[in-house]
PDB file of C-alpha atoms in Angstrom:
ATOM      1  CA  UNK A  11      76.536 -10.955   0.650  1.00  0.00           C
ATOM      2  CA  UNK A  12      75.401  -7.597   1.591  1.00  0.00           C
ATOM      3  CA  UNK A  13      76.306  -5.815  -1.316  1.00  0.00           C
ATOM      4  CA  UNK A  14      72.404  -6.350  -2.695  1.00  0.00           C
ATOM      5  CA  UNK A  15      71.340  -4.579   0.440  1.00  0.00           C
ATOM      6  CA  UNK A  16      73.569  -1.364   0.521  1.00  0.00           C
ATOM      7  CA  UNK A  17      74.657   0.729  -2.425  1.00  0.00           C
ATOM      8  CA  UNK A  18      78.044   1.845  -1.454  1.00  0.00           C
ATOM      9  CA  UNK A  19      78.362   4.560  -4.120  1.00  0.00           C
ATOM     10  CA  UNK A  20      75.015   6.177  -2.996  1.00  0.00           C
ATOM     11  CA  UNK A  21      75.981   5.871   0.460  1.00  0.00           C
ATOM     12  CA  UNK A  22      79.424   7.765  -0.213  1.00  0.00           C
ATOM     13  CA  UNK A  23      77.274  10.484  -2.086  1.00  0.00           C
ATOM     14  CA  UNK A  24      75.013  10.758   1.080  1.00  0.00           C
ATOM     15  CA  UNK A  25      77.302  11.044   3.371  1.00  0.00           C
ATOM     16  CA  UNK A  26      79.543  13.813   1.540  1.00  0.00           C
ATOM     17  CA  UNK A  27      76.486  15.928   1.016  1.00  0.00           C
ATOM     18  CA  UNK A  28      75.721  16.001   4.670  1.00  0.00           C
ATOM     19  CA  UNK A  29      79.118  16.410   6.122  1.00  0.00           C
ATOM     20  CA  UNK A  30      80.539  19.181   3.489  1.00  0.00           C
ATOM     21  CA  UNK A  31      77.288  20.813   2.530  1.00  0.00           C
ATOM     22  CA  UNK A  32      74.130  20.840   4.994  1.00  0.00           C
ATOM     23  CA  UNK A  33      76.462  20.878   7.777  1.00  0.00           C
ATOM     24  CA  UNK A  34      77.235  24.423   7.013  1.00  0.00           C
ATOM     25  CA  UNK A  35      73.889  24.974   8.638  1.00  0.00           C
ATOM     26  CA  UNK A  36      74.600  23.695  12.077  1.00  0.00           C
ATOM     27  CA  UNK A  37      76.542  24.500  15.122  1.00  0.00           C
ATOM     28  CA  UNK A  38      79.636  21.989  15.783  1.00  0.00           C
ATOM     29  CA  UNK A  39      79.464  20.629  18.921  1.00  0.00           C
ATOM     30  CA  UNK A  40      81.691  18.170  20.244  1.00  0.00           C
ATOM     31  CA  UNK A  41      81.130  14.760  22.437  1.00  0.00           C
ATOM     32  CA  UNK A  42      83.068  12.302  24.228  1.00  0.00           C
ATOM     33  CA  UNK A  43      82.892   8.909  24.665  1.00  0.00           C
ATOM     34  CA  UNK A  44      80.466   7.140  26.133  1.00  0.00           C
ATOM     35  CA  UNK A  45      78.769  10.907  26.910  1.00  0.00           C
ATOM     36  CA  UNK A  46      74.726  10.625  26.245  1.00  0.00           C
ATOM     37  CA  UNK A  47      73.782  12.958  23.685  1.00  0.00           C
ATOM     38  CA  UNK A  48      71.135  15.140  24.968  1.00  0.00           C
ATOM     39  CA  UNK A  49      70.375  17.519  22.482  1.00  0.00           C
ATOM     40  CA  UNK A  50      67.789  20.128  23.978  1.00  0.00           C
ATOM     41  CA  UNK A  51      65.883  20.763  20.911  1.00  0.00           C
ATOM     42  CA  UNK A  52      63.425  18.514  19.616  1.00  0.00           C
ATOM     43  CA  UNK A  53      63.390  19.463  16.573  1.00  0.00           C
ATOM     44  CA  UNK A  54      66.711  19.079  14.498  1.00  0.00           C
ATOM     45  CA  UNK A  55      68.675  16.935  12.445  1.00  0.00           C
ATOM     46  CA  UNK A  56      72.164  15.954  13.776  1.00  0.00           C
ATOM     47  CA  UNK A  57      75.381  15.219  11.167  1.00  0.00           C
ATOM     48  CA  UNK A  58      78.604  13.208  12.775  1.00  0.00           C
ATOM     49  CA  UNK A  59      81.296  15.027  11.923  1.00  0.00           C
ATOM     50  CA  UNK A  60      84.173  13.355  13.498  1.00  0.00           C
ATOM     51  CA  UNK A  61      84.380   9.793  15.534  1.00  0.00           C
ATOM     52  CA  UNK A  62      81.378   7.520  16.132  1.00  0.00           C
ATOM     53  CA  UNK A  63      78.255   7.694  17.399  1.00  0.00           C
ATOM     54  CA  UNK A  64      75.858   5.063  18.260  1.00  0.00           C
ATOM     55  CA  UNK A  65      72.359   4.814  18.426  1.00  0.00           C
ATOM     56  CA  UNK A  66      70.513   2.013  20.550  1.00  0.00           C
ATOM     57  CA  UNK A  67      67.136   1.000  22.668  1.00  0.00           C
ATOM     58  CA  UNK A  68      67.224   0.540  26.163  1.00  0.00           C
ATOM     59  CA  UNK A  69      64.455  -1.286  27.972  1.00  0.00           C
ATOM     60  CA  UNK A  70      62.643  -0.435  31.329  1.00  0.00           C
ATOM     61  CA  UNK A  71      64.931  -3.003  33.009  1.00  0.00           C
ATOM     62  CA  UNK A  72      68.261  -2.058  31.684  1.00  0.00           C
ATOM     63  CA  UNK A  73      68.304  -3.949  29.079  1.00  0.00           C
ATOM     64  CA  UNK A  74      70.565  -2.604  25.682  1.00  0.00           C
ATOM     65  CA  UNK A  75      69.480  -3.209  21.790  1.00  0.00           C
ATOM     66  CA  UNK A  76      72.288  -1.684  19.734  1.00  0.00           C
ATOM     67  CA  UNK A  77      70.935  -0.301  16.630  1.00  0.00           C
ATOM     68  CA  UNK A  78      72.764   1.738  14.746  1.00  0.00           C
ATOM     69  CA  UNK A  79      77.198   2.567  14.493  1.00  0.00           C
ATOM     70  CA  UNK A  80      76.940   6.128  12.918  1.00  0.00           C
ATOM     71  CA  UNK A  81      79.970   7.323  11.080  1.00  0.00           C
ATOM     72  CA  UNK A  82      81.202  10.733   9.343  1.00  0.00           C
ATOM     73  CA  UNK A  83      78.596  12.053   7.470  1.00  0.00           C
ATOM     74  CA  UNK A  84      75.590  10.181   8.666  1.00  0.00           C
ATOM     75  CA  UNK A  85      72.683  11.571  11.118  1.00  0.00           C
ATOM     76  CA  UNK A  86      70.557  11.305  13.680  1.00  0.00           C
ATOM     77  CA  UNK A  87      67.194  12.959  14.361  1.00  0.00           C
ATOM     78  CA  UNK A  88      65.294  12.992  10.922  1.00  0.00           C
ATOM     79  CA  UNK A  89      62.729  10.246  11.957  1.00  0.00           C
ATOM     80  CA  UNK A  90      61.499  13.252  14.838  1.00  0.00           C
ATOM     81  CA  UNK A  91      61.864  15.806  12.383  1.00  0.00           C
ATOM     82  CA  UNK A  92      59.478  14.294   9.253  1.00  0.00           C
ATOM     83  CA  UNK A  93      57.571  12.186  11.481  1.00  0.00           C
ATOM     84  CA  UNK A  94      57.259  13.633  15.186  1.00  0.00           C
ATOM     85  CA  UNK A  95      56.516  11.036  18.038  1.00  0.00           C
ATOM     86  CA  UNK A  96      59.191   9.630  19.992  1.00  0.00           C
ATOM     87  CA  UNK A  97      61.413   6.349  19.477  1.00  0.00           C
ATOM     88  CA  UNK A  98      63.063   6.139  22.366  1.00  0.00           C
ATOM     89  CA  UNK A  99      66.305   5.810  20.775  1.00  0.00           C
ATOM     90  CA  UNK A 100      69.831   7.128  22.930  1.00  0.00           C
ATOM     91  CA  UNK A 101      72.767   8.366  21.134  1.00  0.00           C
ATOM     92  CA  UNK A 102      75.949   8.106  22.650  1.00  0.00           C
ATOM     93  CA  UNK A 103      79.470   8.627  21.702  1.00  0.00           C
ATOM     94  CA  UNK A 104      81.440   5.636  20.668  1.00  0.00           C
ATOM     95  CA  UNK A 105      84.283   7.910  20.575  1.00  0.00           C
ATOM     96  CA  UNK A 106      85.548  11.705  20.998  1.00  0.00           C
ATOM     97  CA  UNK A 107      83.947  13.341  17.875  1.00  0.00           C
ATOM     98  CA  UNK A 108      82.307  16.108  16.892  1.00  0.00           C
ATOM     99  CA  UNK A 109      78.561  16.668  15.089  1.00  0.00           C
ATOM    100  CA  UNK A 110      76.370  19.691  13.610  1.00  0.00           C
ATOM    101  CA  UNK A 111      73.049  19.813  15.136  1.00  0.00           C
ATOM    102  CA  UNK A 112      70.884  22.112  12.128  1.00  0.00           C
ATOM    103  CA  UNK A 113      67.984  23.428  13.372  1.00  0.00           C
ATOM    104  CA  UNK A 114      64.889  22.265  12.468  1.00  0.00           C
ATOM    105  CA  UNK A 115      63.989  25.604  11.127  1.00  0.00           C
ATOM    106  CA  UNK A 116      66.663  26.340   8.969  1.00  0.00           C
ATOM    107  CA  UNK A 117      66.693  22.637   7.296  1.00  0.00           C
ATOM    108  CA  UNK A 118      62.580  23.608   6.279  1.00  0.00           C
ATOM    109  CA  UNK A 119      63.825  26.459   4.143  1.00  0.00           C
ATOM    110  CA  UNK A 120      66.531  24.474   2.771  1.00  0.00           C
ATOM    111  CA  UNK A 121      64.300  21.784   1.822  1.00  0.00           C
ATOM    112  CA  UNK A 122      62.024  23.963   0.243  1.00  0.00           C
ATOM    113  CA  UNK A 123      64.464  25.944  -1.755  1.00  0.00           C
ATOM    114  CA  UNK A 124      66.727  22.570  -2.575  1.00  0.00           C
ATOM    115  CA  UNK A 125      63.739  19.694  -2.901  1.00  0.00           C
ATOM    116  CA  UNK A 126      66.155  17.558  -4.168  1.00  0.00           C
ATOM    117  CA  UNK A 127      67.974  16.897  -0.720  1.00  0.00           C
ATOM    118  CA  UNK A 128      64.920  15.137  -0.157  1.00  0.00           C
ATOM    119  CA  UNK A 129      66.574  11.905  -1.709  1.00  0.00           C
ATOM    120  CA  UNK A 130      69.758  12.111   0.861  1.00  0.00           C
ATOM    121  CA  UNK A 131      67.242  12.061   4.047  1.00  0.00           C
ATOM    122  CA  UNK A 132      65.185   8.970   2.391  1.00  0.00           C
ATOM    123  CA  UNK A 133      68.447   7.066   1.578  1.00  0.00           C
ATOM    124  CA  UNK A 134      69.377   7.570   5.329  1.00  0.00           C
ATOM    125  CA  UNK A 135      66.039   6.356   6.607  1.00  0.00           C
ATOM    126  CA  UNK A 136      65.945   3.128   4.225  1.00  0.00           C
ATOM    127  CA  UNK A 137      69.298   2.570   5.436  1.00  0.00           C
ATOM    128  CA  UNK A 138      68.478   2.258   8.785  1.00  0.00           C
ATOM    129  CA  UNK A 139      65.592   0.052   8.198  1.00  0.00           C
ATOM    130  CA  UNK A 140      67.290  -2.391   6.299  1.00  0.00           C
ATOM    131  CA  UNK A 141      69.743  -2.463   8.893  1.00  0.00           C
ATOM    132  CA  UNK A 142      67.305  -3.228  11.526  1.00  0.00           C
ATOM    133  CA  UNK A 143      65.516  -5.525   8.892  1.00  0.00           C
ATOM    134  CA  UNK A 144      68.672  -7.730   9.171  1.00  0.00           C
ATOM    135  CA  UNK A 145      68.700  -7.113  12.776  1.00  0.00           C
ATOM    136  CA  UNK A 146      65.164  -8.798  13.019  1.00  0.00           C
ATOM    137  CA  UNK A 147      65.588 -11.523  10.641  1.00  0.00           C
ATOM    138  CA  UNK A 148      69.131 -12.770  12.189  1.00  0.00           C
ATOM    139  CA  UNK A 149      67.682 -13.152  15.337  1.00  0.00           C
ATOM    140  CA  UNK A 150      64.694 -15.142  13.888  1.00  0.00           C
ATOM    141  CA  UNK A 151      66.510 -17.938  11.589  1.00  0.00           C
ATOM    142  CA  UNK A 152      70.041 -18.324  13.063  1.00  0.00           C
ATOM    143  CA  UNK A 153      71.585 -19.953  16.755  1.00  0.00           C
ATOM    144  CA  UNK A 154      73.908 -18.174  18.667  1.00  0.00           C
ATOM    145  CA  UNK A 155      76.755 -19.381  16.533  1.00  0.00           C
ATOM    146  CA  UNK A 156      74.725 -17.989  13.017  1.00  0.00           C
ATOM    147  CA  UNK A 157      73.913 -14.457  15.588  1.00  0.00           C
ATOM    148  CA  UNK A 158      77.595 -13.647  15.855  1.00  0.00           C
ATOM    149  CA  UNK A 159      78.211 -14.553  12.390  1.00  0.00           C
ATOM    150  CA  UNK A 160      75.902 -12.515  10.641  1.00  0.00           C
ATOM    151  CA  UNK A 161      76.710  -9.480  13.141  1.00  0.00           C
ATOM    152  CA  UNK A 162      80.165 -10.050  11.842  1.00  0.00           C
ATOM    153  CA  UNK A 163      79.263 -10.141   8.439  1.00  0.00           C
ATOM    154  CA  UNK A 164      77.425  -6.794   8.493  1.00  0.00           C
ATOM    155  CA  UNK A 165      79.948  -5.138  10.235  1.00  0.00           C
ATOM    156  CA  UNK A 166      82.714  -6.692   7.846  1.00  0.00           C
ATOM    157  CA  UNK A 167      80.180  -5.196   4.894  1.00  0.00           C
ATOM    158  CA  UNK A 168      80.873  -1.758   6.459  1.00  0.00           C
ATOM    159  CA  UNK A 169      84.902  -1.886   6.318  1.00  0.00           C
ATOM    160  CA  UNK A 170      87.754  -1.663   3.690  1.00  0.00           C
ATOM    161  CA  UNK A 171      88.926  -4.971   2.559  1.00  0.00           C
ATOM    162  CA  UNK A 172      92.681  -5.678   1.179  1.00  0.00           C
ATOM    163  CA  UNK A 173      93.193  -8.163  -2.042  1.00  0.00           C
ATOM    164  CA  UNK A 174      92.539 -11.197  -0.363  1.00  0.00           C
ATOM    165  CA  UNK A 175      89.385 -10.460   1.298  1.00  0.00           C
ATOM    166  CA  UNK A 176      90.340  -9.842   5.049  1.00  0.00           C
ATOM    167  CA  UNK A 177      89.404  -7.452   6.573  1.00  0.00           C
ATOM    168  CA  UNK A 178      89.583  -5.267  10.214  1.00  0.00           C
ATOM    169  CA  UNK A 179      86.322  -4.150  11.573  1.00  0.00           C
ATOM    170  CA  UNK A 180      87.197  -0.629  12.417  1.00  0.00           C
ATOM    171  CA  UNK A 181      85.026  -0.081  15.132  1.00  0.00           C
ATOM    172  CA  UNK A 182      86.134  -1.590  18.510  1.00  0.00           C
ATOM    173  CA  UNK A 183      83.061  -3.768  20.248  1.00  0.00           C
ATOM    174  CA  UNK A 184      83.441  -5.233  23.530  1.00  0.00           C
ATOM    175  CA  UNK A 185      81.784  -8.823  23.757  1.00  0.00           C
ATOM    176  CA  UNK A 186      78.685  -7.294  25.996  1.00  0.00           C
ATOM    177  CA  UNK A 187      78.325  -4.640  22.971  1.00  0.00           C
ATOM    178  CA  UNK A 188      78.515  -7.504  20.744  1.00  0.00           C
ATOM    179  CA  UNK A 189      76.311  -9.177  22.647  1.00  0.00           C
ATOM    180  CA  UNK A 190      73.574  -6.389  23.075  1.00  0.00           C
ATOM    181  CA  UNK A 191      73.762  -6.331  19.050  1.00  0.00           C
ATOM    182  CA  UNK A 192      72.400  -9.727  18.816  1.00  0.00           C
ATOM    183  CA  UNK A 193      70.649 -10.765  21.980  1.00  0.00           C
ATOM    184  CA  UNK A 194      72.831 -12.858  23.715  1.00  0.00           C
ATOM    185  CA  UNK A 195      74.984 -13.102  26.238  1.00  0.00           C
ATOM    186  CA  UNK A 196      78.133 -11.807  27.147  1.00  0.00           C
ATOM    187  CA  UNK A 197      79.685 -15.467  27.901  1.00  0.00           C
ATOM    188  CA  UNK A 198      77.672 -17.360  25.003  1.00  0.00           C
ATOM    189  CA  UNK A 199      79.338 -14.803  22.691  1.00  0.00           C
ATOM    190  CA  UNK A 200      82.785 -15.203  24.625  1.00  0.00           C
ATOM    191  CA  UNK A 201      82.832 -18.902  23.904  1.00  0.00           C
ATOM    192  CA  UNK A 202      82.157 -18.627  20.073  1.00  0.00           C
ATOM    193  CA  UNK A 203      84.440 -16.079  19.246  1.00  0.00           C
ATOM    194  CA  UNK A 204      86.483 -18.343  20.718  1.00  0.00           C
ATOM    195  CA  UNK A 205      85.476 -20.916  18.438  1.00  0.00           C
ATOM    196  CA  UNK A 206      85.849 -18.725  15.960  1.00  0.00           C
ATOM    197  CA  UNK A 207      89.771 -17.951  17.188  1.00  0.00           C
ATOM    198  CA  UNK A 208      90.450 -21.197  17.371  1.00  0.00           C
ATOM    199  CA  UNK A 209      89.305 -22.344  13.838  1.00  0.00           C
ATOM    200  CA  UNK A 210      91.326 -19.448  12.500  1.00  0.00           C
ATOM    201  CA  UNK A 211      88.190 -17.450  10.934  1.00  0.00           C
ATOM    202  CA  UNK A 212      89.246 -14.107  12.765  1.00  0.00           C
ATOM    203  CA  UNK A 213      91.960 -12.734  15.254  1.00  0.00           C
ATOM    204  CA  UNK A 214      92.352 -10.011  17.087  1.00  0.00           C
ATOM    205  CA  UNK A 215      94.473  -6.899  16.226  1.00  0.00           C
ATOM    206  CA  UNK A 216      94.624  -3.550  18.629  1.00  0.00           C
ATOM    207  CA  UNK A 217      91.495  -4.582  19.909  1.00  0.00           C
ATOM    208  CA  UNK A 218      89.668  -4.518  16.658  1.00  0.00           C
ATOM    209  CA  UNK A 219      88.490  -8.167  15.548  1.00  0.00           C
ATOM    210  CA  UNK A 220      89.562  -8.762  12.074  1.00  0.00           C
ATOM    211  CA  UNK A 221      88.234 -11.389   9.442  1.00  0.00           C
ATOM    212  CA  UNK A 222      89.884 -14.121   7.264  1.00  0.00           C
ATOM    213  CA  UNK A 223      87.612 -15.853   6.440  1.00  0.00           C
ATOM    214  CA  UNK A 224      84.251 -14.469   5.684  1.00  0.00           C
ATOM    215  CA  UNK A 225      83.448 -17.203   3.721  1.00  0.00           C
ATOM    216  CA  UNK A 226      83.437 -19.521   6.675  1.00  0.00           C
ATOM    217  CA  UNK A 227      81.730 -17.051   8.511  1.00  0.00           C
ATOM    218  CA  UNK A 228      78.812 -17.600   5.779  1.00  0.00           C
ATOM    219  CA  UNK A 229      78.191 -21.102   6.165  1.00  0.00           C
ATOM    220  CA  UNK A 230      77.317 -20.536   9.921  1.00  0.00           C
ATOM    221  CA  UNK A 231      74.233 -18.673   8.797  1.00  0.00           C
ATOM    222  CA  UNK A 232      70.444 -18.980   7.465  1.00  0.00           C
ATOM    223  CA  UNK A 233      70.922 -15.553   5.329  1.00  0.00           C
ATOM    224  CA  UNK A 234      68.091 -13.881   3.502  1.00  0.00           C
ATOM    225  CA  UNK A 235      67.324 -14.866  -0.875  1.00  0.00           C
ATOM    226  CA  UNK A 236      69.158 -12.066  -2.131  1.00  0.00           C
ATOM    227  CA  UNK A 237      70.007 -13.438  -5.502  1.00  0.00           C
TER     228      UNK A 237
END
């Protein structure tokens, strides 16, 4: 159901071009998990490399909004460098990995010699604002039960699938994560995956939750007119 939304074959394009061509321009750096990226510059663009990174808001209570799971060959940092400001978005490793961090400098001359990597940057921006797009409108039109659906959904959208449609989400997500995605909490989304378990529309497999039946999933949720 996400397909309409996110253009796999551009998205493979995108990511390639970062990680085995503008990444030539940075410094490889690693991280760790759960280590805060602090990059000192403000002005660069960052490419993931290796493992995960993710991206989230934090409010002046404590309070988490994940945002973005950032894999191999997508970035972080072009919203600062075409737009300045701040957006008060922390990265943080979701796993040992590794990134180049380009100068902002050095991407200016590329851009201006190579225009056409223009397209790459704008595909990763649109991407992210669909994704928070989704974000918004889950939280407006479903329950809890729809909340953890849809989050599934997307994620499931994001992973390999065999023949009969299952799939494993391949990014582990404790149930606060889960619940920071979505806006509820950590026991309301321990009691319907739960639900979930028990009606056989997912199980659990080396920690990763994996789907059977997304199709079931998609009844529990007031999606967005895509057709």
């Amino acid at each position: 159901m996400y397909n309409n939304f996110f253009d796999d074959n551009r998205q493979s394009i995108m990511r390639d071009f970062f990680r085995n061509d503008l990444a030539k321009l940075g410094t490889v750096k690693n991280f760790k998990k759960n280590e805060i990226i602090n990059i000192k510059s403000e002005n660069y663009v960052a490419i993931v490399l290796k493992g995960i990174i993710t991206q989230s808001v934090i409010s002046a209570r404590g309070h988490e909004k994940l945002l973005y799971v950032l894999r191999s060959g997508e970035i972080f940092g072009e919203m600062y460098f075409f737009c300045g400001g701040t957006d008060s978005i922390i990265a943080k490793g979701k796993t040992n990995g590794q990134m180049a961090v380009i100068a902002g400098n050095l991407l200016d001359e590329m851009l201006k010699t190579h225009p056409e990597i223009y397209r790459h940057f704008i595909h990763s921006i649109t991407r992210k604002f669909r994704i928070v797009m989704l974000q918004l409108t889950n939280s407006v039109f479903n329950d809890a039960l729809g909340k953890i659906a849809d989050a599934l959904l997307r994620l499931y959208s994001c992973a390999d699938h065999d023949e009969s449609g299952r799939a494993c989400i391949n990014i582990a997500l404790t149930h606060q994560e889960l619940a920071n995605n979505i806006g509820c909490s950590r026991i309301t989304v321990t009691r319907y995956l739960n639900t979930l378990l028990d009606e056989g529309v997912i199980r659990y497999e080396d920690k990763c939750i994996v789907i059977d039946k997304p199709d079931i999933l998609k009844l529990y949720i007031d999606k967005i007119v895509d057709e």
